[in-house]
Short mmCIF file of C-alpha atoms in Angstrom, two decimals:
data_model
loop_
_atom_site.label_atom_id
_atom_site.label_comp_id
_atom_site.label_asym_id
_atom_site.label_seq_id
_atom_site.Cartn_x
_atom_site.Cartn_y
_atom_site.Cartn_z
CA MET A 1 -18.77 -14.50 9.43
CA LEU A 2 -16.16 -15.14 12.01
CA HIS A 3 -18.98 -15.36 14.82
CA ILE A 4 -20.68 -18.00 12.84
CA VAL A 5 -17.73 -20.27 12.11
CA MET A 6 -16.71 -19.97 15.85
CA PHE A 7 -20.49 -20.90 16.47
CA GLN A 8 -20.56 -23.73 14.74
CA PHE A 9 -17.04 -25.23 16.28
CA GLU A 10 -19.67 -26.37 19.53
CA GLY A 11 -20.62 -30.04 19.03
CA LEU A 12 -18.53 -30.89 15.94
CA SER A 13 -16.76 -34.07 15.76
CA GLU A 14 -12.92 -33.56 16.28
CA THR A 15 -12.05 -34.31 12.55
CA ASN A 16 -15.02 -31.35 11.58
CA ALA A 17 -13.42 -29.30 14.08
CA ARG A 18 -10.01 -29.49 12.88
CA ARG A 19 -11.33 -28.47 9.29
CA TYR A 20 -12.99 -25.87 10.72
CA ASP A 21 -10.20 -24.29 12.56
CA GLY A 22 -8.23 -24.77 9.29
CA LEU A 23 -10.95 -22.30 7.80
CA LEU A 24 -10.72 -19.83 10.49
CA SER A 25 -7.10 -19.66 10.13
CA SER A 26 -7.77 -18.86 6.18
CA LEU A 27 -10.19 -16.62 7.04
CA ASN A 28 -8.21 -14.66 9.51
CA GLU A 29 -5.28 -14.58 7.32
CA SER A 30 -7.25 -13.12 4.16
CA ILE A 31 -8.97 -10.45 6.62
CA PHE A 32 -5.48 -9.47 7.88
CA LEU A 33 -3.89 -9.34 4.27
CA GLU A 34 -7.08 -7.04 3.27
CA ALA A 35 -6.86 -4.96 6.19
CA THR A 36 -2.72 -4.39 5.44
CA ILE A 37 -3.23 -3.73 1.73
CA MET A 38 -6.32 -1.14 2.49
CA ASN A 39 -3.78 0.98 4.85
CA ALA A 40 -1.20 0.60 2.05
CA ALA A 41 -3.19 1.80 -0.86
CA ASP A 42 -3.59 5.25 0.40
CA HIS A 43 -0.20 5.89 0.93
CA ILE A 44 0.65 4.38 -2.71
CA ASN A 45 -2.05 6.26 -4.41
CA GLN A 46 -0.81 9.67 -2.36
CA TRP A 47 2.79 9.02 -3.71
CA LEU A 48 1.75 8.13 -7.18
CA ASP A 49 -0.35 11.42 -7.41
CA ALA A 50 2.39 13.61 -5.99
CA ASN A 51 4.87 12.28 -8.44
CA ASN A 52 2.61 12.73 -11.38
CA ILE A 53 2.81 8.99 -12.20
CA THR A 54 1.42 8.01 -15.86
CA GLU A 55 2.83 4.53 -15.87
CA ILE A 56 3.69 1.77 -13.31
CA GLU A 57 6.09 -1.31 -13.76
CA CYS A 58 4.24 -3.87 -11.41
CA LEU A 59 7.23 -6.26 -11.19
CA VAL A 60 7.61 -9.53 -9.18
CA PRO A 61 11.05 -11.07 -9.13
CA ASP A 62 10.92 -14.83 -10.67
CA MET A 63 13.22 -17.83 -9.68
CA SER A 64 16.06 -16.51 -11.69
CA GLY A 65 15.74 -13.28 -10.32
CA THR A 66 14.41 -11.57 -13.56
CA ALA A 67 11.64 -8.77 -13.27
CA ARG A 68 8.35 -10.56 -14.56
CA GLY A 69 5.01 -8.51 -14.23
CA LYS A 70 2.96 -6.06 -16.10
CA ILE A 71 2.98 -2.25 -17.25
CA ILE A 72 -0.06 -0.56 -16.34
CA PRO A 73 -1.32 3.12 -17.03
CA ARG A 74 -1.98 4.76 -13.91
CA HIS A 75 -5.69 5.56 -14.09
CA LYS A 76 -6.09 1.78 -14.52
CA TYR A 77 -4.25 0.43 -11.67
CA ASN A 78 -5.73 -0.25 -8.00
CA PRO A 79 -2.87 -0.94 -5.32
CA ALA A 80 -5.78 -2.29 -3.30
CA GLU A 81 -6.51 -5.16 -5.84
CA GLY A 82 -3.21 -5.38 -7.21
CA ILE A 83 -2.88 -7.74 -10.31
CA ARG A 84 -3.19 -10.99 -11.43
CA MET A 85 -0.84 -13.36 -13.18
CA ALA A 86 -0.56 -17.02 -13.55
CA GLU A 87 1.24 -18.82 -10.75
CA ALA A 88 3.21 -20.81 -13.47
CA VAL A 89 5.50 -17.35 -13.59
CA PHE A 90 7.55 -18.85 -10.90
CA THR A 91 8.38 -22.41 -12.53
CA GLN A 92 9.89 -21.00 -15.65
CA THR A 93 13.32 -22.05 -16.25
CA VAL A 94 16.00 -19.16 -17.51
CA THR A 95 15.25 -20.19 -20.94
CA GLY A 96 11.62 -19.65 -20.42
CA ASP A 97 10.73 -23.27 -20.36
CA TYR A 98 9.01 -25.45 -17.71
CA PRO A 99 9.72 -29.05 -15.95
CA GLU A 100 7.71 -31.85 -16.92
CA GLU A 101 6.22 -31.88 -13.50
CA GLU A 102 3.59 -29.16 -12.74
CA PHE A 103 4.30 -27.12 -9.23
CA ALA A 104 1.88 -24.41 -9.91
CA SER A 105 -2.04 -25.40 -9.93
CA VAL A 106 -2.84 -27.90 -11.98
CA THR A 107 -5.51 -25.55 -13.90
CA ASP A 108 -2.85 -23.07 -14.31
CA SER A 109 -5.00 -20.68 -12.24
CA ASP A 110 -3.87 -16.98 -11.40
CA MET A 111 -2.38 -15.53 -8.06
CA ARG A 112 -2.85 -12.24 -6.75
CA LEU A 113 -0.03 -9.68 -6.93
CA LEU A 114 -0.21 -6.98 -4.20
CA PRO A 115 2.46 -3.79 -3.95
CA ASP A 116 4.53 -3.52 -1.34
CA PRO A 117 4.32 0.32 -0.40
CA SER A 118 8.13 0.35 0.77
CA SER A 119 9.30 -0.64 -2.78
CA LEU A 120 7.78 2.32 -4.37
CA ARG A 121 10.47 3.59 -6.52
CA LEU A 122 10.60 6.22 -9.41
CA VAL A 123 11.64 4.30 -12.80
CA PRO A 124 14.81 7.06 -13.73
CA TRP A 125 15.03 5.95 -17.40
CA ALA A 126 11.58 6.61 -18.43
CA LYS A 127 10.45 9.49 -20.70
CA ASP A 128 7.31 9.95 -18.80
CA PRO A 129 6.79 9.52 -14.70
CA SER A 130 6.69 5.95 -14.32
CA ALA A 131 6.58 3.78 -11.07
CA ALA A 132 7.97 0.38 -10.35
CA ILE A 133 6.50 -1.56 -7.39
CA ILE A 134 7.79 -4.70 -6.29
CA HIS A 135 4.71 -7.01 -5.76
CA ASP A 136 4.30 -10.08 -3.49
CA ALA A 137 2.48 -13.04 -4.58
CA TYR A 138 -0.75 -14.40 -2.57
CA GLY A 139 -3.24 -16.93 -3.30
CA PHE A 140 -6.95 -15.74 -3.07
CA ASN A 141 -7.32 -17.16 0.13
CA GLY A 142 -4.62 -14.84 1.47
CA LYS A 143 -2.12 -17.30 1.78
CA PRO A 144 1.52 -16.24 0.35
CA VAL A 145 2.45 -18.24 -2.79
CA GLU A 146 5.00 -20.68 -1.62
CA ILE A 147 7.17 -20.89 -4.59
CA ALA A 148 7.49 -17.03 -4.71
CA PRO A 149 11.24 -16.67 -4.14
CA ARG A 150 10.35 -13.16 -2.07
CA ASN A 151 7.91 -15.17 -0.06
CA VAL A 152 10.92 -17.90 0.57
CA LEU A 153 12.97 -14.97 2.26
CA LYS A 154 10.32 -13.42 4.35
CA ARG A 155 9.65 -17.04 5.66
CA VAL A 156 13.35 -17.57 6.77
CA LEU A 157 13.36 -13.79 8.05
CA GLN A 158 10.21 -15.00 9.91
CA ALA A 159 12.06 -17.70 11.55
CA TYR A 160 14.25 -15.33 12.94
CA ASP A 161 11.76 -12.79 14.04
CA ASP A 162 10.30 -15.70 16.16
CA LEU A 163 13.43 -15.78 17.96
CA GLY A 164 13.40 -12.33 18.50
CA LEU A 165 16.13 -11.51 16.25
CA LYS A 166 16.94 -9.68 13.32
CA PRO A 167 19.45 -10.57 10.59
CA ILE A 168 21.71 -7.85 8.67
CA ILE A 169 23.21 -8.01 5.44
CA ALA A 170 25.58 -6.47 3.36
CA PRO A 171 26.15 -7.65 -0.33
CA GLU A 172 29.00 -6.75 -2.55
CA LEU A 173 28.42 -7.20 -6.01
CA GLU A 174 31.08 -8.01 -8.86
CA PHE A 175 30.26 -7.60 -12.57
CA TYR A 176 31.76 -7.01 -15.84
CA LEU A 177 31.40 -4.43 -18.58
CA VAL A 178 31.84 -5.93 -21.75
CA GLN A 179 31.47 -4.93 -25.47
CA MET A 180 28.02 -5.52 -27.19
CA GLN A 181 28.14 -8.95 -29.16
CA PRO A 182 25.11 -10.27 -30.57
CA ASP A 183 26.64 -13.38 -31.52
CA GLU A 184 26.71 -15.98 -28.54
CA ASP A 185 29.40 -17.85 -30.62
CA LEU A 186 32.11 -15.40 -30.07
CA PRO A 187 33.78 -14.77 -27.01
CA LEU A 188 32.93 -11.14 -24.90
CA ALA A 189 35.94 -8.61 -24.65
CA PRO A 190 36.11 -5.43 -22.65
CA PRO A 191 34.77 -2.20 -23.73
CA VAL A 192 36.10 0.97 -25.19
CA GLY A 193 36.37 3.64 -22.85
CA ARG A 194 36.82 7.23 -23.32
CA THR A 195 40.39 6.63 -23.84
CA GLN A 196 39.23 4.79 -27.12
CA ARG A 197 41.08 1.66 -26.05
CA THR A 198 40.42 -1.30 -24.18
CA GLU A 199 41.94 -2.34 -20.71
CA ALA A 200 45.57 -3.60 -20.91
CA GLY A 201 46.18 -6.32 -18.41
CA ARG A 202 44.68 -6.19 -14.97
CA GLN A 203 43.84 -3.33 -12.98
CA SER A 204 42.95 -4.20 -9.49
CA PHE A 205 41.75 -1.20 -7.46
CA SER A 206 42.84 1.21 -10.25
CA ILE A 207 41.18 4.52 -10.14
CA ASP A 208 42.13 5.57 -13.56
CA ALA A 209 40.99 2.52 -15.02
CA MET A 210 37.59 3.36 -13.49
CA ASN A 211 37.68 6.72 -14.34
CA ASP A 212 37.69 5.35 -18.04
CA TYR A 213 33.84 4.58 -17.62
CA ASP A 214 33.31 7.61 -15.69
CA GLU A 215 30.08 8.71 -17.94
CA VAL A 216 28.44 4.71 -16.97
CA PHE A 217 29.26 5.38 -13.27
CA ASP A 218 28.05 9.05 -12.95
CA ILE A 219 24.50 7.72 -14.61
CA MET A 220 24.66 4.93 -12.44
CA TYR A 221 25.27 6.47 -8.97
CA ASP A 222 22.43 9.14 -9.85
CA TRP A 223 19.91 6.44 -10.94
CA CYS A 224 20.69 4.25 -7.82
CA GLU A 225 19.98 7.61 -5.85
CA ILE A 226 16.88 7.99 -7.38
CA GLN A 227 15.46 4.39 -6.26
CA GLY A 228 16.92 4.51 -3.19
CA ILE A 229 19.92 2.16 -3.63
CA ALA A 230 22.37 2.62 -0.98
CA LEU A 231 25.87 2.54 -2.97
CA ASP A 232 28.75 2.19 -0.56
CA THR A 233 31.84 1.87 -2.37
CA LEU A 234 33.04 1.24 -6.30
CA ILE A 235 36.02 -0.50 -6.54
CA HIS A 236 37.82 -2.00 -9.78
CA GLU A 237 38.27 -5.52 -9.42
CA MET A 238 40.94 -7.99 -11.10
CA GLY A 239 39.47 -9.14 -14.32
CA PRO A 240 39.57 -6.20 -17.59
CA ALA A 241 36.33 -3.71 -16.88
CA GLN A 242 35.55 -5.65 -13.91
CA MET A 243 33.87 -3.68 -11.33
CA GLU A 244 32.55 -4.29 -7.75
CA ILE A 245 29.82 -2.27 -6.28
CA ASN A 246 29.20 -2.48 -2.11
CA LEU A 247 25.95 -1.65 -0.91
CA ASP A 248 25.25 -0.52 2.72
CA HIS A 249 24.32 -3.02 5.62
CA GLY A 250 20.85 -3.41 6.29
CA ASP A 251 17.76 -5.36 6.33
CA PRO A 252 17.62 -8.46 4.17
CA LEU A 253 14.81 -7.92 2.18
CA ASP A 254 15.08 -4.32 1.39
CA LEU A 255 18.96 -5.40 0.46
CA ALA A 256 17.67 -8.10 -1.55
CA ASP A 257 15.00 -5.87 -3.56
CA GLN A 258 17.84 -3.34 -4.27
CA VAL A 259 20.38 -6.07 -5.37
CA PHE A 260 17.28 -7.00 -7.72
CA LEU A 261 16.83 -3.53 -8.92
CA PHE A 262 20.68 -2.42 -9.33
CA LYS A 263 21.10 -4.99 -11.89
CA ARG A 264 18.24 -3.63 -13.99
CA ILE A 265 19.88 -0.17 -13.48
CA ALA A 266 23.33 -1.38 -14.69
CA ARG A 267 22.11 -3.02 -17.65
CA GLU A 268 20.06 -0.29 -18.62
CA VAL A 269 22.86 2.60 -18.10
CA ALA A 270 25.33 0.28 -20.09
CA ILE A 271 23.42 -0.47 -23.15
CA ARG A 272 23.07 3.23 -23.44
CA HIS A 273 26.49 3.26 -23.63
CA ASN A 274 26.84 0.65 -26.21
CA MET A 275 28.10 -2.05 -23.72
CA TYR A 276 26.57 -4.64 -21.67
CA ALA A 277 26.82 -5.09 -17.80
CA THR A 278 26.81 -8.62 -17.33
CA PHE A 279 26.34 -10.63 -13.98
CA MET A 280 27.40 -14.03 -15.18
CA ALA A 281 29.55 -15.62 -12.70
CA LYS A 282 32.09 -16.68 -15.36
CA PRO A 283 31.59 -14.77 -18.47
CA MET A 284 35.27 -14.73 -19.99
CA GLN A 285 37.81 -17.74 -20.26
CA GLY A 286 40.96 -16.83 -18.44
CA GLN A 287 39.68 -14.27 -16.17
CA PRO A 288 38.37 -14.21 -12.51
CA GLY A 289 34.80 -14.91 -11.95
CA SER A 290 32.01 -12.25 -10.63
CA ALA A 291 31.03 -13.18 -6.71
CA MET A 292 28.19 -11.71 -4.31
CA HIS A 293 29.99 -11.84 -1.23
CA LEU A 294 27.37 -11.54 1.58
CA HIS A 295 28.36 -10.04 5.26
CA GLN A 296 25.90 -11.31 7.57
CA SER A 297 25.27 -10.57 11.39
CA ILE A 298 22.50 -10.81 13.74
CA ILE A 299 20.72 -8.35 16.15
CA SER A 300 18.59 -9.17 19.18
CA LYS A 301 15.51 -6.98 18.99
CA GLU A 302 15.39 -6.58 22.70
CA SER A 303 18.48 -5.35 23.03
CA GLY A 304 19.74 -3.83 19.86
CA LEU A 305 23.26 -5.36 20.62
CA ASN A 306 25.10 -7.89 17.92
CA ILE A 307 24.54 -11.66 19.45
CA PHE A 308 27.79 -12.62 17.56
CA ALA A 309 30.28 -10.79 20.06
CA ASP A 310 30.19 -9.81 23.62
CA ALA A 311 29.25 -6.38 24.27
CA LYS A 312 31.56 -6.36 27.03
CA THR A 313 34.41 -8.42 26.37
CA GLY A 314 34.41 -8.15 22.35
CA GLU A 315 34.75 -11.67 22.50
CA SER A 316 32.96 -13.84 20.10
CA THR A 317 30.18 -15.74 21.46
CA ASP A 318 29.13 -19.54 21.25
CA ILE A 319 25.88 -18.57 18.98
CA PHE A 320 28.31 -16.85 16.26
CA PHE A 321 30.31 -20.20 16.35
CA SER A 322 27.20 -22.27 15.67
CA HIS A 323 26.22 -19.92 13.09
CA ILE A 324 29.64 -20.71 11.15
CA ALA A 325 29.06 -24.31 11.67
CA GLY A 326 25.52 -24.10 10.29
CA LEU A 327 26.92 -22.23 7.36
CA GLN A 328 29.79 -25.27 7.12
CA THR A 329 26.78 -27.82 7.37
CA TYR A 330 24.12 -26.58 5.33
CA LEU A 331 25.93 -24.50 2.61
CA PRO A 332 26.92 -27.43 0.26
CA ALA A 333 23.09 -28.63 0.23
CA CYS A 334 22.21 -24.46 -0.93
CA MET A 335 24.76 -24.55 -3.83
CA ALA A 336 22.06 -24.92 -6.27
CA PHE A 337 20.93 -21.57 -4.88
CA LEU A 338 24.31 -19.88 -4.45
CA ALA A 339 25.75 -21.44 -7.91
CA PRO A 340 22.46 -21.82 -9.72
CA TYR A 341 23.37 -22.42 -13.45
CA VAL A 342 26.34 -24.48 -14.97
CA ASN A 343 28.27 -21.29 -15.56
CA SER A 344 28.64 -20.62 -11.99
CA TYR A 345 30.82 -23.89 -11.23
CA ARG A 346 33.70 -22.54 -13.46
CA ARG A 347 34.27 -19.82 -11.03
CA LEU A 348 34.70 -22.01 -7.96
CA SER A 349 38.11 -23.41 -9.09
CA ARG A 350 41.37 -23.67 -7.03
CA PHE A 351 43.71 -20.13 -6.82
CA SER A 352 41.28 -18.10 -8.66
CA SER A 353 40.02 -15.92 -5.53
CA ALA A 354 36.95 -17.93 -5.11
CA PRO A 355 36.14 -20.66 -2.63
CA ILE A 356 36.70 -24.61 -3.13
CA ASN A 357 35.34 -25.70 0.34
CA LEU A 358 33.91 -24.33 3.69
CA GLU A 359 36.78 -23.77 5.48
CA TRP A 360 36.46 -20.70 8.00
CA GLY A 361 39.21 -18.20 9.28
CA PHE A 362 39.97 -14.83 10.50
CA ASP A 363 40.65 -12.47 7.80
CA ASN A 364 41.28 -15.00 5.47
CA ARG A 365 40.12 -14.76 2.12
CA THR A 366 41.12 -18.02 0.83
CA CYS A 367 38.18 -19.52 2.84
CA GLY A 368 34.88 -19.95 1.76
CA LEU A 369 33.76 -18.48 5.16
CA ARG A 370 35.71 -15.29 6.31
CA VAL A 371 35.60 -13.24 9.49
CA PRO A 372 36.80 -10.00 9.09
CA GLU A 373 38.57 -8.03 11.73
CA SER A 374 36.07 -6.03 13.75
CA ASN A 375 34.91 -4.55 16.76
CA ALA A 376 32.03 -6.10 19.21
CA VAL A 377 29.18 -4.16 17.08
CA GLY A 378 30.53 -5.02 13.57
CA ARG A 379 31.34 -8.84 14.23
CA ARG A 380 30.03 -10.74 11.04
CA ILE A 381 30.85 -13.34 8.62
CA GLU A 382 31.44 -13.18 5.06
CA ASN A 383 30.13 -15.72 2.87
CA ARG A 384 32.33 -15.77 -0.21
CA LEU A 385 30.55 -18.75 -2.08
CA PRO A 386 27.87 -17.02 -3.89
CA GLY A 387 28.17 -15.90 -7.11
CA VAL A 388 26.72 -12.52 -8.32
CA ASP A 389 24.47 -14.64 -10.71
CA VAL A 390 22.45 -15.46 -7.59
CA ASN A 391 18.45 -14.72 -7.20
CA PRO A 392 19.52 -12.42 -4.45
CA TYR A 393 16.10 -13.44 -2.32
CA LEU A 394 17.23 -17.29 -2.37
CA ALA A 395 20.96 -16.73 -1.86
CA PHE A 396 19.99 -14.66 1.50
CA ALA A 397 17.63 -16.92 2.28
CA ALA A 398 19.82 -19.66 1.78
CA SER A 399 23.18 -18.17 3.70
CA LEU A 400 20.99 -17.11 6.61
CA GLY A 401 18.77 -20.19 6.77
CA ALA A 402 21.86 -22.60 7.04
CA GLY A 403 23.41 -20.28 9.79
CA LEU A 404 19.85 -20.29 11.75
CA ASN A 405 20.07 -24.13 11.62
CA GLY A 406 23.25 -23.92 13.08
CA MET A 407 22.25 -21.70 16.04
CA GLN A 408 19.35 -23.85 16.83
CA GLN A 409 21.25 -26.82 16.88
CA GLY A 410 24.08 -25.88 19.02
CA LEU A 411 26.49 -26.87 16.19
CA LYS A 412 30.20 -26.68 16.58
CA PRO A 413 32.50 -25.45 13.71
CA SER A 414 35.95 -26.81 12.70
CA ALA A 415 39.08 -24.84 13.97
CA PRO A 416 39.74 -21.66 12.14
CA LEU A 417 42.30 -21.87 9.41
CA THR A 418 45.20 -19.98 9.84
CA GLY A 419 46.84 -21.20 6.33
CA SER A 420 45.70 -21.42 2.55
CA ALA A 421 42.34 -22.98 2.06
CA TYR A 422 43.42 -23.79 -1.26
CA ASP A 423 45.75 -26.40 0.37
CA LYS A 424 42.29 -28.06 1.47
CA ALA A 425 40.31 -30.45 -0.59
CA ALA A 426 37.68 -28.93 -2.57
CA ASN A 427 34.33 -30.78 -1.04
CA LEU A 428 31.46 -28.86 -2.67
CA PRO A 429 29.41 -29.85 -5.47
CA HIS A 430 31.12 -29.35 -8.74
CA HIS A 431 28.10 -29.61 -10.98
CA LEU A 432 24.99 -28.14 -11.02
CA ASP A 433 23.08 -31.87 -10.95
CA ASP A 434 25.44 -32.73 -8.18
CA ALA A 435 24.02 -29.69 -6.30
CA VAL A 436 20.34 -30.65 -6.82
CA ALA A 437 20.85 -33.82 -5.22
CA GLU A 438 22.31 -32.54 -2.01
CA LEU A 439 19.37 -30.03 -2.05
CA LEU A 440 16.76 -33.01 -2.38
CA ASP A 441 18.58 -34.85 0.03
CA CYS A 442 18.41 -32.52 3.04
CA GLN A 443 15.04 -32.43 4.78
CA PRO A 444 16.08 -29.58 7.34
CA LEU A 445 16.18 -26.80 4.26
CA ALA A 446 13.08 -28.35 2.88
CA GLU A 447 11.54 -27.87 6.08
CA LEU A 448 12.80 -24.04 6.26
CA PHE A 449 12.05 -23.25 2.79
CA GLY A 450 9.11 -25.30 2.16
CA GLU A 451 9.10 -28.55 0.26
CA HIS A 452 6.84 -27.79 -1.91
CA PHE A 453 9.32 -24.87 -3.12
CA VAL A 454 12.55 -26.95 -2.78
CA ARG A 455 10.81 -29.65 -5.16
CA CYS A 456 9.77 -26.87 -7.53
CA TYR A 457 13.16 -25.33 -7.76
CA ALA A 458 15.01 -28.36 -8.13
CA ALA A 459 12.82 -29.40 -11.18
CA ILE A 460 13.82 -26.06 -12.57
CA LYS A 461 17.19 -26.63 -12.23
CA GLU A 462 17.51 -30.06 -13.45
CA THR A 463 15.23 -28.90 -16.62
CA GLU A 464 17.89 -26.41 -17.20
CA PHE A 465 20.98 -28.60 -16.85
CA GLU A 466 19.12 -31.20 -19.04
CA GLU A 467 19.14 -28.91 -21.68
CA PHE A 468 22.32 -27.26 -21.20
CA PHE A 469 23.98 -30.77 -21.60
CA GLU A 470 22.26 -31.57 -25.18
CA VAL A 471 24.47 -28.73 -26.43
CA ILE A 472 27.56 -29.32 -28.09
CA SER A 473 30.47 -26.78 -27.32
CA PRO A 474 33.26 -25.67 -29.48
CA TRP A 475 35.74 -27.33 -27.52
CA GLU A 476 34.35 -30.63 -28.43
CA ARG A 477 34.11 -29.78 -31.88
CA ARG A 478 37.86 -28.61 -31.95
CA PHE A 479 39.28 -31.20 -30.19
CA LEU A 480 37.05 -33.98 -30.57
CA LEU A 481 35.94 -33.88 -34.33
CA LEU A 482 38.78 -35.40 -36.07
CA ASN A 483 40.97 -36.89 -33.09
CA VAL A 484 39.02 -39.46 -31.78
#
């Protein structure tokens, strides 16, 4: 087929030649994809057989980071073919609604979901041997689906790869354990631990307070080990039954998969102990919010060295400062990815251990961008802006993409802050609708992430905000009903 197409190029007009060039490119992509998946299929089948798998969870993370997909008996699953699913799954809001504008195919056609063999994992809570496999979304022409969140992160990582660079990410996830409460109108409360009491006051870094939930964490660690999730540290955070899990640093796509899977594990373990694990950014009034701080650095693929610091002197490089400047310049327009829900903005308040601006400083936790104490090998930037409610694929793409733009444009950051960033102006979007407006107004991000994806994501967030705006809150009924 390729030889026929190449032969036909001779004597064509320039316009038709471009059309055939596009056809040839599509054919090449399709052939490469088929070769890749055929090579992976044997490995996947061998793994499934070796583990006596009877059922497969075919997973794909949607726009909110929720697991979508299909559960298929082993004997009906062919990894070389993958599965089919409507592309519109990526246009759902967190409530299950859709924007008025159509961003998937106008015919609501299927896409092809193909398994990533590196994501093969056992499902630790299944009664029978079961596997979970994360799938990537492709059109039937072999092209990646532009609005699939995992593909958006891949697109940013490819931009780094084209420059001979490899980003490194280390996420820190904060979350709450709370009592089961089926009534949404009632506030959440800390759960009862082995002492048969709820926590009294704040227990930052308390070992005893963590031990109160030993049964939960023992199973959580076991299941994470089964799924290859590299937990580093467990910490009790400021809020009652608020915990922090740190993951080992590594490849951003693999770490995004681990965050995606860890949330499922944490929820499942908690439910089996008659409580919830919640990743809302601000689940309880009067208590600290939950963040997902991102530590990021960049490695030269050629030298294997961290380009943020001079290996001989240990001094920070110009590209390190340009990366910071890129974060300062573009993260405000990325807020819809880093604070994706109306609840997210309740966390970002002054004197609450959460940033209100993008000042940066050395070991300064009041800043949105913190540079921890480190040697040249470990030189990194901590982005403290994201909440733990983010889609990890999109949060990683946004943070790395903003820094990449700064590096490519040679931007210069502000001076490092030595005082408190809370004494400075709050200059981030204050609401989701403001964040969406800034995203749509930033052409460099549209070029980096894909214009179609940005418009689709913005429409989803606008739909969610409009639905929220129709809800009358208990505060309004309490203070306005008879007083205005």
